[in-house]
């Protein structure tokens, strides 16, 4: 070989295991993607319910982020509020309260979600139930007067029963039209009313491959099927599946809550079954349960089954023919 | 038509554009080579002593063990020592060090016609030529083509997938030497008695596909199979699944699926040995990466130091990693003072920024590793089990079937170091099985 | 329909763990692995069903006719203790493997307050024989469901970074609390139809 | 080993509820209001002390092989007495406590003390142990009941004292509130113990008995 040229510096060589290249995806990016996908629904909520809605969202996010920072500081852990996961929990929690909810309740709920449901178990990735939903159920049991009954009506200062409560017969009122349900011109909690805005966000997440389509498809499909079969007053197959899909928190839950990575199955088949299970329990509660809406409880209950779904839906291993233990 | 492929896998950026179009050039003859005596199977005993004069192609190391391939001098000159050296695999082994005389004098050799050779003499020729798997594994080829009793090959697959990003050495060989690849494949068919030959090539290498299709136009037993571009398409198990639709049983060998998979470089080396009678003393190496000034595919004598290659190609700026092989499964070298060996398909340099990884975070159970695993494992569970040394659970979840392809770690948004954990668990489980 | 009400009520709505606080000690103690939890669940189903039947007979054929209702607690606990002894012997004979797995937990069923609890509650509700047996089985199934779900969740604890002071009982209780919040979803189920 | 020390042992060092973490069912079930917890505590103190005394007295006469059934008969007898007395004196509380009064018979604290202490020690110590453990239990459930009643009902011993703006969190007197607040109460105990241990590390090192893991507790 020819005379050696100036040998470049090789004194900073990193010796690490393969693979030596990594995809650009990070936890932070994923979380912020979900927050971005929630912006249309948040905007619609502010439009329909006014500045009050924005205040509650900010309170939820601030409380969640602050709680995360304080707990991590107290536990002498690295403070990871920049990853967006606490902010996402706070936002989703605010989406689950009506516009006339007191701000302190949202603050306490967000703190509960982060401190009790998430950080007690070790932080991101360790909790077994969805923090926002567990906190919602906590608020519902703690202050039912603020979480049920008559909710503010969009662009108005009066309150009314939610469509699902009317549908169930536990409250009286006129059912809004499909169009109003679709664009969100109905009473309800902040984030759930506009099916359109939520579908835009959900489609964005599926397009960006942030969430698996199986969970929402299984969830919404099961609700549609079962409410069509059992939801009608005039016998089997007289239900109104479209109304059941558009009303209540189904679309919010199916796209943004049931798809929470940490608390849903890790296998594709498991996620489909998870969605179907959520749909089944939702219909059970909506038609025969003690509440007009069952989406959040259905997801919480299915969260408990996740370890088993993971076990039972292991993919087939290449070259292995016998069933796995 | 739907392109054939396998389940799972990932799509890293191919990053091949800097060398894909550059024809193979001969690297300058090295003045000094370091030829490790262990390059495939059991280590060889040296056949030369310090001070001996050697010619190119002269056998300098051999072992009595069946699972071992001989090594040959890659330059002519004088043996100046037999010393322990560091291999690109990270292990240390004794090596014959030769100072070149600059004359490049070869041993006498004559080519053979494939038709004249019986399968047995072909197998002997393969062994004498020192052929090993040149994709990186370096398993002695004469062993690989000898099926265990009661088993046989019905198909031979040439692995032209070259799914590792950056590497283009196989691609260039297929484009430039398609006839020799076909000759090599016919030799594989003859030595194994297999009926069908396939050449699997990812469809992002249309030049290679058309070149080989042309060369194989008259061969009715040989089929060129375009494959979907997806990593790790070039893994033996995934290639067999994609082309033959069969699976290698867990814990088994490709022969259990009736298939022999051969690397393009090995096939080319076999054709060379047939035509010229010369053993394996050089190979094509892709030298590339952002810090490399003139990235190219080089025909390199075995034993050439990586530092010499890098001086030849030129390096700019600070280097963060020197990788022997591709970025997905290659090995990061602690120094550039290691020789190119028979399994070195590429030398990839990364800048400090490229080589610096984000800190590891807790698993968020996103399931991307599950979707990516071409074997159907749950890498993140295995990662947890192996880190907690729960070997029974790791075995129940089939850690021993991991092919260490790195797809899981590539996609992980938490940047978890899945491969070392799984590699450890795999070694532990296999060791425990042997003890039983 | 009344049996369906007992079953759904016992398994989901008034689950012994999540809303009645019965049988917590084995719930917390034997839930480290799904396999042992399954064994314990089976044992509890068997014992609670048997105990419901036997204590109903004692209550209605001995205590009530003899006006010895105040002896209920004493009589029930002795019967249950004897029954558990018997079950232990049977399991030892039939499945040494299961016996190995449950080990010292079997005798504990005596002091599992879910067993005595179901006997006392059956008597309090004034159930008939079949109702009592169904109630015993349904509540035991609900208890088993709870411990299985808990065991599944618990297996993940080996891999997560729980703050030191929360490890052990504290995290177990917080988890159970969150599970019971989820089980609120069953409240009011089939009201007006079954109940 | 004197009476005072035995008595104190049950209240702090080996508090059955907060340190040994045994007999959890009534702890969670009856702590919806402080009043209920006090009556439950009194019932347990009575049964525990009385059975401790009787078992200590009879310890030389009870055959070893059938000692557990004998203990159970003794405990069941006193439990029945407590049940009947409470029903007569406080019928409302008796109704709220419900099945948990007769269930004292299977409470591990009682049987555990009978087996571990009363059957091996003289009467005066058994008495001190019974009262100490009973008060330890009562104090523990009163603490828990106080947390739950104040947060869940805004009152203490039924007296509403929180400011008018405070809206009680009903969930605290429901089952989830019981589990979560006891979990955090135990966690706080662990934290305090660990802090104290760190401070007195050169003297005695006392490891919290339940810090390691949730093991077998009857």
PDB file of C-alpha atoms in Angstrom, chain C:
ATOM      1  CA  UNK C   1     -83.450 -15.487  37.485  1.00  0.00           C
ATOM      2  CA  UNK C   2     -82.839 -15.228  41.225  1.00  0.00           C
ATOM      3  CA  UNK C   3     -79.871 -17.544  40.824  1.00  0.00           C
ATOM      4  CA  UNK C   4     -78.523 -15.380  38.019  1.00  0.00           C
ATOM      5  CA  UNK C   5     -78.875 -12.407  40.330  1.00  0.00           C
ATOM      6  CA  UNK C   6     -76.903 -14.214  43.024  1.00  0.00           C
ATOM      7  CA  UNK C   7     -74.205 -15.174  40.531  1.00  0.00           C
ATOM      8  CA  UNK C   8     -73.762 -11.756  38.942  1.00  0.00           C
ATOM      9  CA  UNK C   9     -74.099 -10.027  42.274  1.00  0.00           C
ATOM     10  CA  UNK C  10     -71.532 -12.303  43.889  1.00  0.00           C
ATOM     11  CA  UNK C  11     -69.014 -12.273  41.094  1.00  0.00           C
ATOM     12  CA  UNK C  12     -69.092  -8.685  39.920  1.00  0.00           C
ATOM     13  CA  UNK C  13     -71.286  -6.242  41.747  1.00  0.00           C
ATOM     14  CA  UNK C  14     -70.572  -7.186  45.362  1.00  0.00           C
ATOM     15  CA  UNK C  15     -67.264  -8.873  44.777  1.00  0.00           C
ATOM     16  CA  UNK C  16     -65.899 -10.170  48.076  1.00  0.00           C
ATOM     17  CA  UNK C  17     -62.555  -8.473  47.595  1.00  0.00           C
ATOM     18  CA  UNK C  18     -63.489  -5.241  45.907  1.00  0.00           C
ATOM     19  CA  UNK C  19     -66.598  -4.318  47.802  1.00  0.00           C
ATOM     20  CA  UNK C  20     -67.060  -6.570  50.823  1.00  0.00           C
ATOM     21  CA  UNK C  21     -63.490  -6.875  52.146  1.00  0.00           C
ATOM     22  CA  UNK C  22     -63.691 -10.618  52.700  1.00  0.00           C
ATOM     23  CA  UNK C  23     -60.776 -12.980  52.209  1.00  0.00           C
ATOM     24  CA  UNK C  24     -58.166 -10.260  51.882  1.00  0.00           C
ATOM     25  CA  UNK C  25     -55.341 -12.044  53.634  1.00  0.00           C
ATOM     26  CA  UNK C  26     -54.960 -14.919  51.150  1.00  0.00           C
ATOM     27  CA  UNK C  27     -55.756 -12.446  48.378  1.00  0.00           C
ATOM     28  CA  UNK C  28     -52.684 -10.455  49.316  1.00  0.00           C
ATOM     29  CA  UNK C  29     -50.605 -13.462  50.315  1.00  0.00           C
ATOM     30  CA  UNK C  30     -51.094 -16.057  47.589  1.00  0.00           C
ATOM     31  CA  UNK C  31     -51.216 -13.800  44.547  1.00  0.00           C
ATOM     32  CA  UNK C  32     -47.569 -13.656  43.606  1.00  0.00           C
ATOM     33  CA  UNK C  33     -47.958 -15.988  40.666  1.00  0.00           C
ATOM     34  CA  UNK C  34     -50.883 -16.799  38.451  1.00  0.00           C
ATOM     35  CA  UNK C  35     -50.301 -20.522  38.933  1.00  0.00           C
ATOM     36  CA  UNK C  36     -50.516 -20.516  42.722  1.00  0.00           C
ATOM     37  CA  UNK C  37     -53.380 -18.048  42.637  1.00  0.00           C
ATOM     38  CA  UNK C  38     -55.238 -20.454  40.378  1.00  0.00           C
ATOM     39  CA  UNK C  39     -54.667 -23.307  42.826  1.00  0.00           C
ATOM     40  CA  UNK C  40     -55.793 -21.229  45.756  1.00  0.00           C
ATOM     41  CA  UNK C  41     -58.831 -20.095  43.793  1.00  0.00           C
ATOM     42  CA  UNK C  42     -59.811 -23.676  43.051  1.00  0.00           C
ATOM     43  CA  UNK C  43     -59.415 -24.619  46.698  1.00  0.00           C
ATOM     44  CA  UNK C  44     -61.499 -21.648  47.796  1.00  0.00           C
ATOM     45  CA  UNK C  45     -64.247 -22.405  45.267  1.00  0.00           C
ATOM     46  CA  UNK C  46     -64.424 -25.958  46.533  1.00  0.00           C
ATOM     47  CA  UNK C  47     -64.355 -25.091  50.214  1.00  0.00           C
ATOM     48  CA  UNK C  48     -66.780 -22.164  49.993  1.00  0.00           C
ATOM     49  CA  UNK C  49     -69.324 -24.171  48.035  1.00  0.00           C
ATOM     50  CA  UNK C  50     -69.075 -27.099  50.427  1.00  0.00           C
ATOM     51  CA  UNK C  51     -69.132 -24.818  53.454  1.00  0.00           C
ATOM     52  CA  UNK C  52     -72.236 -23.049  52.189  1.00  0.00           C
ATOM     53  CA  UNK C  53     -74.020 -26.375  51.856  1.00  0.00           C
ATOM     54  CA  UNK C  54     -72.880 -27.809  55.168  1.00  0.00           C
ATOM     55  CA  UNK C  55     -73.480 -24.685  57.242  1.00  0.00           C
ATOM     56  CA  UNK C  56     -76.946 -24.319  55.704  1.00  0.00           C
ATOM     57  CA  UNK C  57     -77.779 -27.822  56.889  1.00  0.00           C
ATOM     58  CA  UNK C  58     -76.372 -27.098  60.349  1.00  0.00           C
ATOM     59  CA  UNK C  59     -78.280 -23.834  60.572  1.00  0.00           C
ATOM     60  CA  UNK C  60     -81.619 -25.160  59.393  1.00  0.00           C
ATOM     61  CA  UNK C  61     -81.603 -28.669  60.805  1.00  0.00           C
ATOM     62  CA  UNK C  62     -79.783 -28.173  64.103  1.00  0.00           C
ATOM     63  CA  UNK C  63     -79.436 -24.580  65.265  1.00  0.00           C
ATOM     64  CA  UNK C  64     -82.888 -23.273  64.317  1.00  0.00           C
ATOM     65  CA  UNK C  65     -84.922 -26.289  65.560  1.00  0.00           C
ATOM     66  CA  UNK C  66     -82.986 -26.325  68.833  1.00  0.00           C
ATOM     67  CA  UNK C  67     -83.134 -22.511  69.169  1.00  0.00           C
ATOM     68  CA  UNK C  68     -79.365 -22.377  69.310  1.00  0.00           C
ATOM     69  CA  UNK C  69     -78.930 -19.554  66.766  1.00  0.00           C
ATOM     70  CA  UNK C  70     -76.593 -17.764  69.133  1.00  0.00           C
ATOM     71  CA  UNK C  71     -74.213 -20.698  68.765  1.00  0.00           C
ATOM     72  CA  UNK C  72     -73.962 -19.952  65.033  1.00  0.00           C
ATOM     73  CA  UNK C  73     -70.417 -18.569  65.037  1.00  0.00           C
ATOM     74  CA  UNK C  74     -69.027 -21.407  67.149  1.00  0.00           C
ATOM     75  CA  UNK C  75     -70.815 -24.107  65.195  1.00  0.00           C
ATOM     76  CA  UNK C  76     -69.902 -22.690  61.771  1.00  0.00           C
ATOM     77  CA  UNK C  77     -66.233 -22.222  62.494  1.00  0.00           C
ATOM     78  CA  UNK C  78     -65.882 -25.752  63.828  1.00  0.00           C
ATOM     79  CA  UNK C  79     -67.636 -27.221  60.814  1.00  0.00           C
ATOM     80  CA  UNK C  80     -65.463 -25.207  58.458  1.00  0.00           C
ATOM     81  CA  UNK C  81     -62.289 -26.242  60.275  1.00  0.00           C
ATOM     82  CA  UNK C  82     -63.258 -29.890  59.960  1.00  0.00           C
ATOM     83  CA  UNK C  83     -64.179 -29.433  56.309  1.00  0.00           C
ATOM     84  CA  UNK C  84     -60.839 -27.827  55.489  1.00  0.00           C
ATOM     85  CA  UNK C  85     -59.002 -30.667  57.210  1.00  0.00           C
ATOM     86  CA  UNK C  86     -60.927 -33.059  55.005  1.00  0.00           C
ATOM     87  CA  UNK C  87     -60.227 -31.114  51.808  1.00  0.00           C
ATOM     88  CA  UNK C  88     -56.566 -30.958  52.690  1.00  0.00           C
ATOM     89  CA  UNK C  89     -56.432 -34.725  53.052  1.00  0.00           C
ATOM     90  CA  UNK C  90     -58.220 -35.231  49.755  1.00  0.00           C
ATOM     91  CA  UNK C  91     -55.927 -32.883  47.826  1.00  0.00           C
ATOM     92  CA  UNK C  92     -52.861 -34.504  49.352  1.00  0.00           C
ATOM     93  CA  UNK C  93     -54.098 -37.870  48.111  1.00  0.00           C
ATOM     94  CA  UNK C  94     -55.362 -36.756  44.707  1.00  0.00           C
ATOM     95  CA  UNK C  95     -52.761 -34.231  43.602  1.00  0.00           C
ATOM     96  CA  UNK C  96     -49.469 -34.081  45.455  1.00  0.00           C
ATOM     97  CA  UNK C  97     -48.353 -31.445  42.952  1.00  0.00           C
ATOM     98  CA  UNK C  98     -51.210 -29.134  43.841  1.00  0.00           C
ATOM     99  CA  UNK C  99     -50.596 -29.845  47.498  1.00  0.00           C
ATOM    100  CA  UNK C 100     -46.970 -28.893  47.044  1.00  0.00           C
ATOM    101  CA  UNK C 101     -47.954 -25.686  45.315  1.00  0.00           C
ATOM    102  CA  UNK C 102     -50.490 -24.627  47.914  1.00  0.00           C
ATOM    103  CA  UNK C 103     -48.292 -25.852  50.740  1.00  0.00           C
ATOM    104  CA  UNK C 104     -49.073 -24.055  53.923  1.00  0.00           C
ATOM    105  CA  UNK C 105     -51.860 -22.005  52.376  1.00  0.00           C
ATOM    106  CA  UNK C 106     -54.492 -24.724  52.575  1.00  0.00           C
ATOM    107  CA  UNK C 107     -54.901 -24.736  56.346  1.00  0.00           C
ATOM    108  CA  UNK C 108     -55.248 -20.984  56.047  1.00  0.00           C
ATOM    109  CA  UNK C 109     -58.564 -21.397  54.321  1.00  0.00           C
ATOM    110  CA  UNK C 110     -59.968 -22.042  57.790  1.00  0.00           C
ATOM    111  CA  UNK C 111     -59.150 -18.512  58.740  1.00  0.00           C
ATOM    112  CA  UNK C 112     -60.108 -17.148  55.332  1.00  0.00           C
ATOM    113  CA  UNK C 113     -62.910 -14.940  56.469  1.00  0.00           C
ATOM    114  CA  UNK C 114     -64.567 -15.327  53.071  1.00  0.00           C
ATOM    115  CA  UNK C 115     -65.573 -18.871  54.012  1.00  0.00           C
ATOM    116  CA  UNK C 116     -67.099 -18.055  57.367  1.00  0.00           C
ATOM    117  CA  UNK C 117     -68.331 -14.823  55.835  1.00  0.00           C
ATOM    118  CA  UNK C 118     -70.340 -16.507  53.114  1.00  0.00           C
ATOM    119  CA  UNK C 119     -71.846 -18.911  55.642  1.00  0.00           C
ATOM    120  CA  UNK C 120     -72.915 -16.061  57.910  1.00  0.00           C
ATOM    121  CA  UNK C 121     -74.181 -13.912  55.036  1.00  0.00           C
ATOM    122  CA  UNK C 122     -76.185 -16.812  53.614  1.00  0.00           C
ATOM    123  CA  UNK C 123     -77.854 -17.252  56.976  1.00  0.00           C
ATOM    124  CA  UNK C 124     -78.433 -13.492  57.236  1.00  0.00           C
ATOM    125  CA  UNK C 125     -80.029 -13.385  53.768  1.00  0.00           C
ATOM    126  CA  UNK C 126     -82.247 -16.316  54.668  1.00  0.00           C
ATOM    127  CA  UNK C 127     -81.282 -18.208  51.529  1.00  0.00           C
ATOM    128  CA  UNK C 128     -82.720 -21.603  50.694  1.00  0.00           C
ATOM    129  CA  UNK C 129     -80.362 -24.535  50.312  1.00  0.00           C
ATOM    130  CA  UNK C 130     -79.755 -24.201  46.587  1.00  0.00           C
ATOM    131  CA  UNK C 131     -79.471 -20.428  46.846  1.00  0.00           C
ATOM    132  CA  UNK C 132     -76.899 -20.833  49.584  1.00  0.00           C
ATOM    133  CA  UNK C 133     -74.838 -23.237  47.497  1.00  0.00           C
ATOM    134  CA  UNK C 134     -75.012 -21.002  44.424  1.00  0.00           C
ATOM    135  CA  UNK C 135     -74.056 -18.014  46.541  1.00  0.00           C
ATOM    136  CA  UNK C 136     -71.082 -19.898  47.949  1.00  0.00           C
ATOM    137  CA  UNK C 137     -69.893 -20.894  44.494  1.00  0.00           C
ATOM    138  CA  UNK C 138     -70.545 -17.502  42.891  1.00  0.00           C
ATOM    139  CA  UNK C 139     -68.810 -15.516  45.586  1.00  0.00           C
ATOM    140  CA  UNK C 140     -65.892 -17.921  45.483  1.00  0.00           C
ATOM    141  CA  UNK C 141     -65.722 -17.510  41.709  1.00  0.00           C
ATOM    142  CA  UNK C 142     -65.714 -13.749  42.155  1.00  0.00           C
ATOM    143  CA  UNK C 143     -62.951 -14.069  44.730  1.00  0.00           C
ATOM    144  CA  UNK C 144     -60.979 -16.261  42.340  1.00  0.00           C
ATOM    145  CA  UNK C 145     -61.507 -13.795  39.506  1.00  0.00           C
ATOM    146  CA  UNK C 146     -60.163 -11.048  41.740  1.00  0.00           C
ATOM    147  CA  UNK C 147     -57.062 -12.955  42.837  1.00  0.00           C
ATOM    148  CA  UNK C 148     -56.296 -14.053  39.274  1.00  0.00           C
ATOM    149  CA  UNK C 149     -56.518 -10.523  37.907  1.00  0.00           C
ATOM    150  CA  UNK C 150     -54.400  -9.324  40.797  1.00  0.00           C
ATOM    151  CA  UNK C 151     -51.809 -12.050  40.258  1.00  0.00           C
ATOM    152  CA  UNK C 152     -51.570 -11.049  36.588  1.00  0.00           C
ATOM    153  CA  UNK C 153     -50.967  -7.429  37.514  1.00  0.00           C
ATOM    154  CA  UNK C 154     -48.524  -8.419  40.231  1.00  0.00           C
ATOM    155  CA  UNK C 155     -46.268 -10.409  37.926  1.00  0.00           C
ATOM    156  CA  UNK C 156     -45.259  -7.124  36.335  1.00  0.00           C
ATOM    157  CA  UNK C 157     -43.984  -5.759  39.634  1.00  0.00           C
ATOM    158  CA  UNK C 158     -40.704  -7.619  39.217  1.00  0.00           C
ATOM    159  CA  UNK C 159     -39.866  -5.302  36.342  1.00  0.00           C
ATOM    160  CA  UNK C 160     -41.047  -1.895  37.481  1.00  0.00           C
ATOM    161  CA  UNK C 161     -39.406   0.682  39.677  1.00  0.00           C
ATOM    162  CA  UNK C 162     -41.766   0.979  42.645  1.00  0.00           C
ATOM    163  CA  UNK C 163     -40.631   3.543  45.237  1.00  0.00           C
ATOM    164  CA  UNK C 164     -39.023   1.608  48.129  1.00  0.00           C
ATOM    165  CA  UNK C 165     -41.466   2.670  50.813  1.00  0.00           C
ATOM    166  CA  UNK C 166     -44.417   1.624  48.660  1.00  0.00           C
ATOM    167  CA  UNK C 167     -43.144  -1.885  47.992  1.00  0.00           C
ATOM    168  CA  UNK C 168     -44.982  -4.839  49.480  1.00  0.00           C
ATOM    169  CA  UNK C 169     -48.321  -4.247  51.161  1.00  0.00           C
ATOM    170  CA  UNK C 170     -48.695  -0.557  50.279  1.00  0.00           C
ATOM    171  CA  UNK C 171     -48.532  -1.119  46.532  1.00  0.00           C
ATOM    172  CA  UNK C 172     -50.726  -4.207  46.863  1.00  0.00           C
ATOM    173  CA  UNK C 173     -53.410  -2.186  48.626  1.00  0.00           C
ATOM    174  CA  UNK C 174     -53.213   0.737  46.204  1.00  0.00           C
ATOM    175  CA  UNK C 175     -53.519  -1.705  43.297  1.00  0.00           C
ATOM    176  CA  UNK C 176     -56.517  -3.375  44.889  1.00  0.00           C
ATOM    177  CA  UNK C 177     -58.065   0.040  45.381  1.00  0.00           C
ATOM    178  CA  UNK C 178     -57.630   0.909  41.704  1.00  0.00           C
ATOM    179  CA  UNK C 179     -59.086  -2.452  40.748  1.00  0.00           C
ATOM    180  CA  UNK C 180     -62.095  -1.798  42.953  1.00  0.00           C
ATOM    181  CA  UNK C 181     -62.563   1.577  41.240  1.00  0.00           C
ATOM    182  CA  UNK C 182     -62.732  -0.299  37.943  1.00  0.00           C
ATOM    183  CA  UNK C 183     -65.244  -2.723  39.419  1.00  0.00           C
ATOM    184  CA  UNK C 184     -67.527   0.239  40.148  1.00  0.00           C
ATOM    185  CA  UNK C 185     -68.416  -0.195  36.500  1.00  0.00           C
ATOM    186  CA  UNK C 186     -70.586  -3.147  37.447  1.00  0.00           C
ATOM    187  CA  UNK C 187     -72.623  -1.156  39.926  1.00  0.00           C
ATOM    188  CA  UNK C 188     -76.288  -1.099  39.133  1.00  0.00           C
ATOM    189  CA  UNK C 189     -75.892  -3.772  36.478  1.00  0.00           C
ATOM    190  CA  UNK C 190     -79.239  -5.365  35.608  1.00  0.00           C
ATOM    191  CA  UNK C 191     -81.026  -3.238  38.192  1.00  0.00           C
ATOM    192  CA  UNK C 192     -84.722  -3.537  37.567  1.00  0.00           C
ATOM    193  CA  UNK C 193     -84.164  -6.713  35.589  1.00  0.00           C
ATOM    194  CA  UNK C 194     -82.532  -9.069  38.058  1.00  0.00           C
ATOM    195  CA  UNK C 195     -82.441  -7.066  41.255  1.00  0.00           C
TER     196      UNK C 195
END
